[in-house]
Amino acid sequence: MGFQGMTDGVAMLTRAKENLMFTMAALSDKQRIALSQSKHEFIEMCSFNGKECDIDEDFRLHVDPEFGNCFTFNYDVDNNYTSSRAGPMYGIRVLLFVNTSDYMSTSESSGVRLAIHPPTEYPFPDTFGYSAPVGFASSFGIKKKVMQRLPAPYGECVETKKVTDGNYIYSGYDYHPEGCHRSCFQNGLIDDCSCGDPRFPVPEGYKHCSAFNATARACLERNIGSVGDFHHITEKMDKCVCKQSCEEIIHEVTFSCSKWPSGATDLGDCEGMTESECEQYYRLNAAMIEVFYEQLNYELLQESEAYGLVNLIADFGGHLGLWLGFSVITVMEVCVLLVDMISLFFKSRHEEKLLRESTRRKDIPEDKRQITIGTANKNDALVSI
């Protein structure tokens, strides 16, 4: 079972948890469901937006390899619940009974594990979950944030959430980078060891590694040691590329809790118990959970191109206007210059002509420049010089 050479209690407890997970993975789905709490055993009371829930219809069973039977609320995208107001009175309130008397020695704490996720995405409570202790009213206030990334050529992201790749082990759910990392690790392990890690689903036709198979267990540990577990799989495997989604919904969670139940809480009928015994019984075995929106608006983080077509057209128009205006001014100045040059040319020609005429007159003798005008006879010339 892998305890050889171990002396540390924490390490032995961790190995015992791994062995339990290996053992559970070897069972059928029906057997695993029977070994965990049923829906009505786990959920005692539920209300949403001040109205009572239908536990049978409003919760869907989800079997997790580590936490056993889990139940998803508001899973139906075609007929889902919506919040019209913010605050704990208008979210979901559930009373969960964990029955710590059924806990095994590998359980270090008592409480419930909660994961908040879109209904079409696979829940990863071991990675993205929140713990709520028994004996307390735990409040989870959520704020929605939407991240929109640009696809190629501006960046690298997965545009469609619907997965068509057969190597993605979480079939039936939308793409998620966490699921991609786990799929890469699981597929690589199957190729090397011919069996899968019990923490994750396996493709059809394959089985999980057995806790009693020393060879398979050693192969699994060798792969984890060389790769560094699934969170570092992309650093070791060039073929595994896990991109972010182009559109991602993120729920920011604020957690607070208070002691529960109070002395004035009506816990209903505790058969065969006094009021104080009933209160103590619930304090050791039950937890009140509240999940609600802190505010109904959401934050949108959107990527945009640094220099797009609109910027190009705007800059082109600006430069065109600048250079066109400069060219018109230049043409007008050239025209004025040409007009001035032509005017000066003709003016100088006229002055030269006048100067030549004046010079020619000065060169004629005085006696030849007299003009006699008289009455003309028919045989005389009109003018003689």
PDB file of C-alpha atoms in Angstrom, residues 92-253:
ATOM      1  CA  ILE A  92     -29.484  30.557  -2.139  1.00  0.00           C
ATOM      2  CA  ARG A  93     -29.554  29.446   1.508  1.00  0.00           C
ATOM      3  CA  VAL A  94     -29.045  25.766   2.287  1.00  0.00           C
ATOM      4  CA  LEU A  95     -28.748  23.783   5.484  1.00  0.00           C
ATOM      5  CA  LEU A  96     -26.306  20.934   4.899  1.00  0.00           C
ATOM      6  CA  PHE A  97     -25.937  17.948   7.197  1.00  0.00           C
ATOM      7  CA  VAL A  98     -22.569  16.178   6.987  1.00  0.00           C
ATOM      8  CA  ASN A  99     -22.965  13.631   9.827  1.00  0.00           C
ATOM      9  CA  THR A 100     -19.417  13.596  11.148  1.00  0.00           C
ATOM     10  CA  SER A 101     -20.042  10.243  12.830  1.00  0.00           C
ATOM     11  CA  ASP A 102     -19.629   8.643   9.387  1.00  0.00           C
ATOM     12  CA  TYR A 103     -16.207  10.228   8.856  1.00  0.00           C
ATOM     13  CA  MET A 104     -13.199   7.978   8.378  1.00  0.00           C
ATOM     14  CA  SER A 105      -9.851   8.382  10.102  1.00  0.00           C
ATOM     15  CA  THR A 106      -8.439  10.070   6.983  1.00  0.00           C
ATOM     16  CA  SER A 107     -10.770  13.066   7.479  1.00  0.00           C
ATOM     17  CA  GLU A 108      -8.799  15.885   9.082  1.00  0.00           C
ATOM     18  CA  SER A 109     -11.598  18.460   9.254  1.00  0.00           C
ATOM     19  CA  SER A 110     -15.388  18.602   9.211  1.00  0.00           C
ATOM     20  CA  GLY A 111     -17.306  20.808   6.827  1.00  0.00           C
ATOM     21  CA  VAL A 112     -18.386  21.148   3.217  1.00  0.00           C
ATOM     22  CA  ARG A 113     -16.616  22.111   0.015  1.00  0.00           C
ATOM     23  CA  LEU A 114     -18.206  24.674  -2.275  1.00  0.00           C
ATOM     24  CA  ALA A 115     -17.382  25.580  -5.891  1.00  0.00           C
ATOM     25  CA  ILE A 116     -18.966  28.475  -7.808  1.00  0.00           C
ATOM     26  CA  HIS A 117     -18.869  28.039 -11.572  1.00  0.00           C
ATOM     27  CA  PRO A 118     -20.922  28.543 -14.768  1.00  0.00           C
ATOM     28  CA  PRO A 119     -23.376  25.666 -15.318  1.00  0.00           C
ATOM     29  CA  THR A 120     -21.686  24.529 -18.543  1.00  0.00           C
ATOM     30  CA  GLU A 121     -18.217  24.244 -16.979  1.00  0.00           C
ATOM     31  CA  TYR A 122     -16.901  21.282 -15.022  1.00  0.00           C
ATOM     32  CA  PRO A 123     -16.527  22.063 -11.298  1.00  0.00           C
ATOM     33  CA  PHE A 124     -13.046  21.672  -9.862  1.00  0.00           C
ATOM     34  CA  PRO A 125     -13.714  21.801  -6.094  1.00  0.00           C
ATOM     35  CA  ASP A 126     -10.242  20.532  -5.216  1.00  0.00           C
ATOM     36  CA  THR A 127      -8.624  23.471  -7.030  1.00  0.00           C
ATOM     37  CA  PHE A 128     -11.172  26.307  -7.112  1.00  0.00           C
ATOM     38  CA  GLY A 129     -13.361  25.344  -4.158  1.00  0.00           C
ATOM     39  CA  TYR A 130     -13.997  27.028  -0.796  1.00  0.00           C
ATOM     40  CA  SER A 131     -14.329  25.265   2.545  1.00  0.00           C
ATOM     41  CA  ALA A 132     -17.134  26.009   4.985  1.00  0.00           C
ATOM     42  CA  PRO A 133     -16.966  24.571   8.534  1.00  0.00           C
ATOM     43  CA  VAL A 134     -19.770  22.953  10.484  1.00  0.00           C
ATOM     44  CA  GLY A 135     -21.264  24.942  13.340  1.00  0.00           C
ATOM     45  CA  PHE A 136     -21.087  28.200  11.366  1.00  0.00           C
ATOM     46  CA  ALA A 137     -23.236  30.184   8.970  1.00  0.00           C
ATOM     47  CA  SER A 138     -20.899  30.779   6.036  1.00  0.00           C
ATOM     48  CA  SER A 139     -21.680  33.626   3.649  1.00  0.00           C
ATOM     49  CA  PHE A 140     -20.198  33.757   0.158  1.00  0.00           C
ATOM     50  CA  GLY A 141     -20.742  37.082  -1.579  1.00  0.00           C
ATOM     51  CA  ILE A 142     -19.920  36.923  -5.272  1.00  0.00           C
ATOM     52  CA  LYS A 143     -19.157  39.548  -7.903  1.00  0.00           C
ATOM     53  CA  LYS A 144     -19.199  38.659 -11.569  1.00  0.00           C
ATOM     54  CA  LYS A 145     -16.320  39.582 -13.846  1.00  0.00           C
ATOM     55  CA  VAL A 146     -16.174  38.903 -17.592  1.00  0.00           C
ATOM     56  CA  MET A 147     -12.811  38.660 -19.347  1.00  0.00           C
ATOM     57  CA  GLN A 148     -12.786  39.012 -23.152  1.00  0.00           C
ATOM     58  CA  ARG A 149      -9.509  38.289 -24.935  1.00  0.00           C
ATOM     59  CA  LEU A 150      -8.603  38.908 -28.566  1.00  0.00           C
ATOM     60  CA  PRO A 151      -7.943  35.889 -30.783  1.00  0.00           C
ATOM     61  CA  ALA A 152      -5.188  35.623 -33.402  1.00  0.00           C
ATOM     62  CA  PRO A 153      -3.408  37.601 -34.771  1.00  0.00           C
ATOM     63  CA  TYR A 154      -3.527  39.759 -31.632  1.00  0.00           C
ATOM     64  CA  GLY A 155      -3.221  36.924 -29.113  1.00  0.00           C
ATOM     65  CA  GLU A 156      -3.718  33.237 -28.519  1.00  0.00           C
ATOM     66  CA  CYS A 157      -6.960  32.012 -26.988  1.00  0.00           C
ATOM     67  CA  VAL A 158      -9.635  29.382 -27.551  1.00  0.00           C
ATOM     68  CA  GLU A 159     -12.533  30.989 -29.417  1.00  0.00           C
ATOM     69  CA  THR A 160     -15.100  28.197 -29.058  1.00  0.00           C
ATOM     70  CA  LYS A 161     -15.927  26.643 -25.710  1.00  0.00           C
ATOM     71  CA  LYS A 162     -17.407  23.505 -27.217  1.00  0.00           C
ATOM     72  CA  VAL A 163     -14.692  20.851 -27.183  1.00  0.00           C
ATOM     73  CA  THR A 164     -14.432  18.512 -30.163  1.00  0.00           C
ATOM     74  CA  ASP A 165     -11.021  17.078 -29.295  1.00  0.00           C
ATOM     75  CA  GLY A 166     -11.364  13.480 -28.140  1.00  0.00           C
ATOM     76  CA  ASN A 167      -8.348  13.883 -25.838  1.00  0.00           C
ATOM     77  CA  TYR A 168     -10.298  16.241 -23.548  1.00  0.00           C
ATOM     78  CA  ILE A 169     -11.337  13.970 -20.674  1.00  0.00           C
ATOM     79  CA  TYR A 170     -14.178  16.182 -19.382  1.00  0.00           C
ATOM     80  CA  SER A 171     -16.560  15.416 -22.237  1.00  0.00           C
ATOM     81  CA  GLY A 172     -19.902  17.197 -22.236  1.00  0.00           C
ATOM     82  CA  TYR A 173     -18.484  20.322 -20.587  1.00  0.00           C
ATOM     83  CA  ASP A 174     -17.069  23.546 -21.987  1.00  0.00           C
ATOM     84  CA  TYR A 175     -13.350  24.039 -22.437  1.00  0.00           C
ATOM     85  CA  HIS A 176     -11.359  25.156 -19.392  1.00  0.00           C
ATOM     86  CA  PRO A 177      -7.561  25.541 -19.082  1.00  0.00           C
ATOM     87  CA  GLU A 178      -7.619  23.474 -15.888  1.00  0.00           C
ATOM     88  CA  GLY A 179      -9.345  20.642 -17.710  1.00  0.00           C
ATOM     89  CA  CYS A 180      -6.795  20.929 -20.516  1.00  0.00           C
ATOM     90  CA  HIS A 181      -3.866  20.545 -18.093  1.00  0.00           C
ATOM     91  CA  ARG A 182      -5.449  17.512 -16.480  1.00  0.00           C
ATOM     92  CA  SER A 183      -6.262  15.982 -19.861  1.00  0.00           C
ATOM     93  CA  CYS A 184      -2.651  16.346 -21.006  1.00  0.00           C
ATOM     94  CA  PHE A 185      -1.394  14.739 -17.813  1.00  0.00           C
ATOM     95  CA  GLN A 186      -3.907  11.893 -17.912  1.00  0.00           C
ATOM     96  CA  ASN A 187      -3.322  11.098 -21.587  1.00  0.00           C
ATOM     97  CA  GLY A 188       0.441  11.131 -21.096  1.00  0.00           C
ATOM     98  CA  LEU A 189       0.116   8.826 -18.095  1.00  0.00           C
ATOM     99  CA  ILE A 190      -2.084   6.396 -20.022  1.00  0.00           C
ATOM    100  CA  ASP A 191       0.444   6.287 -22.863  1.00  0.00           C
ATOM    101  CA  ASP A 192       3.244   5.494 -20.411  1.00  0.00           C
ATOM    102  CA  CYS A 193       1.530   3.334 -17.779  1.00  0.00           C
ATOM    103  CA  SER A 194      -1.576   2.010 -19.574  1.00  0.00           C
ATOM    104  CA  CYS A 195      -3.750   3.269 -16.705  1.00  0.00           C
ATOM    105  CA  GLY A 196      -5.017   6.610 -15.458  1.00  0.00           C
ATOM    106  CA  ASP A 197      -4.653   8.776 -12.364  1.00  0.00           C
ATOM    107  CA  PRO A 198      -7.674   8.123 -10.074  1.00  0.00           C
ATOM    108  CA  ARG A 199      -8.067  11.853  -9.453  1.00  0.00           C
ATOM    109  CA  PHE A 200      -9.245  12.427 -13.027  1.00  0.00           C
ATOM    110  CA  PRO A 201     -11.617  10.741 -15.487  1.00  0.00           C
ATOM    111  CA  VAL A 202     -10.192   8.333 -18.044  1.00  0.00           C
ATOM    112  CA  PRO A 203     -11.126   8.036 -21.742  1.00  0.00           C
ATOM    113  CA  GLU A 204     -13.462   5.257 -22.742  1.00  0.00           C
ATOM    114  CA  GLY A 205     -11.731   1.894 -22.837  1.00  0.00           C
ATOM    115  CA  TYR A 206      -9.162   2.671 -20.118  1.00  0.00           C
ATOM    116  CA  LYS A 207      -9.068   2.113 -16.346  1.00  0.00           C
ATOM    117  CA  HIS A 208      -7.580   3.877 -13.355  1.00  0.00           C
ATOM    118  CA  CYS A 209      -4.342   2.607 -11.849  1.00  0.00           C
ATOM    119  CA  SER A 210      -4.923   0.156  -8.996  1.00  0.00           C
ATOM    120  CA  ALA A 211      -3.628   0.835  -5.506  1.00  0.00           C
ATOM    121  CA  PHE A 212      -2.655  -2.832  -5.258  1.00  0.00           C
ATOM    122  CA  ASN A 213      -0.642  -2.823  -8.486  1.00  0.00           C
ATOM    123  CA  ALA A 214       2.889  -1.909  -7.428  1.00  0.00           C
ATOM    124  CA  THR A 215       4.092  -1.504 -11.014  1.00  0.00           C
ATOM    125  CA  ALA A 216       1.294   0.890 -11.958  1.00  0.00           C
ATOM    126  CA  ARG A 217       1.709   2.830  -8.713  1.00  0.00           C
ATOM    127  CA  ALA A 218       5.456   3.198  -9.300  1.00  0.00           C
ATOM    128  CA  CYS A 219       4.836   4.323 -12.883  1.00  0.00           C
ATOM    129  CA  LEU A 220       2.368   6.948 -11.656  1.00  0.00           C
ATOM    130  CA  GLU A 221       4.780   8.282  -9.042  1.00  0.00           C
ATOM    131  CA  ARG A 222       7.608   8.333 -11.577  1.00  0.00           C
ATOM    132  CA  ASN A 223       5.536  10.397 -13.984  1.00  0.00           C
ATOM    133  CA  ILE A 224       4.469  12.825 -11.268  1.00  0.00           C
ATOM    134  CA  GLY A 225       8.096  13.196 -10.202  1.00  0.00           C
ATOM    135  CA  SER A 226       9.377  13.838 -13.726  1.00  0.00           C
ATOM    136  CA  VAL A 227       6.560  16.070 -14.953  1.00  0.00           C
ATOM    137  CA  GLY A 228       5.814  17.880 -11.701  1.00  0.00           C
ATOM    138  CA  ASP A 229       2.107  16.968 -11.563  1.00  0.00           C
ATOM    139  CA  PHE A 230      -0.524  18.268 -13.933  1.00  0.00           C
ATOM    140  CA  HIS A 231      -0.105  21.980 -13.116  1.00  0.00           C
ATOM    141  CA  HIS A 232       3.368  21.930 -14.696  1.00  0.00           C
ATOM    142  CA  ILE A 233       2.576  19.566 -17.550  1.00  0.00           C
ATOM    143  CA  THR A 234       2.960  22.233 -20.265  1.00  0.00           C
ATOM    144  CA  GLU A 235       6.554  22.895 -19.212  1.00  0.00           C
ATOM    145  CA  LYS A 236       7.518  19.272 -19.905  1.00  0.00           C
ATOM    146  CA  MET A 237       5.324  18.356 -22.872  1.00  0.00           C
ATOM    147  CA  ASP A 238       5.691  20.422 -26.035  1.00  0.00           C
ATOM    148  CA  LYS A 239       2.545  18.940 -27.569  1.00  0.00           C
ATOM    149  CA  CYS A 240       0.368  20.131 -24.693  1.00  0.00           C
ATOM    150  CA  VAL A 241      -0.713  23.737 -25.258  1.00  0.00           C
ATOM    151  CA  CYS A 242      -3.432  24.962 -22.899  1.00  0.00           C
ATOM    152  CA  LYS A 243      -4.645  28.406 -23.941  1.00  0.00           C
ATOM    153  CA  GLN A 244      -7.002  30.685 -22.084  1.00  0.00           C
ATOM    154  CA  SER A 245     -10.592  31.023 -23.271  1.00  0.00           C
ATOM    155  CA  CYS A 246     -11.353  34.075 -25.389  1.00  0.00           C
ATOM    156  CA  GLU A 247     -14.309  34.765 -23.092  1.00  0.00           C
ATOM    157  CA  GLU A 248     -14.072  33.776 -19.452  1.00  0.00           C
ATOM    158  CA  ILE A 249     -16.539  34.311 -16.607  1.00  0.00           C
ATOM    159  CA  ILE A 250     -14.891  34.821 -13.229  1.00  0.00           C
ATOM    160  CA  HIS A 251     -16.674  34.955  -9.880  1.00  0.00           C
ATOM    161  CA  GLU A 252     -14.828  36.873  -7.194  1.00  0.00           C
ATOM    162  CA  VAL A 253     -15.828  35.571  -3.779  1.00  0.00           C
TER     163      VAL A 253
END
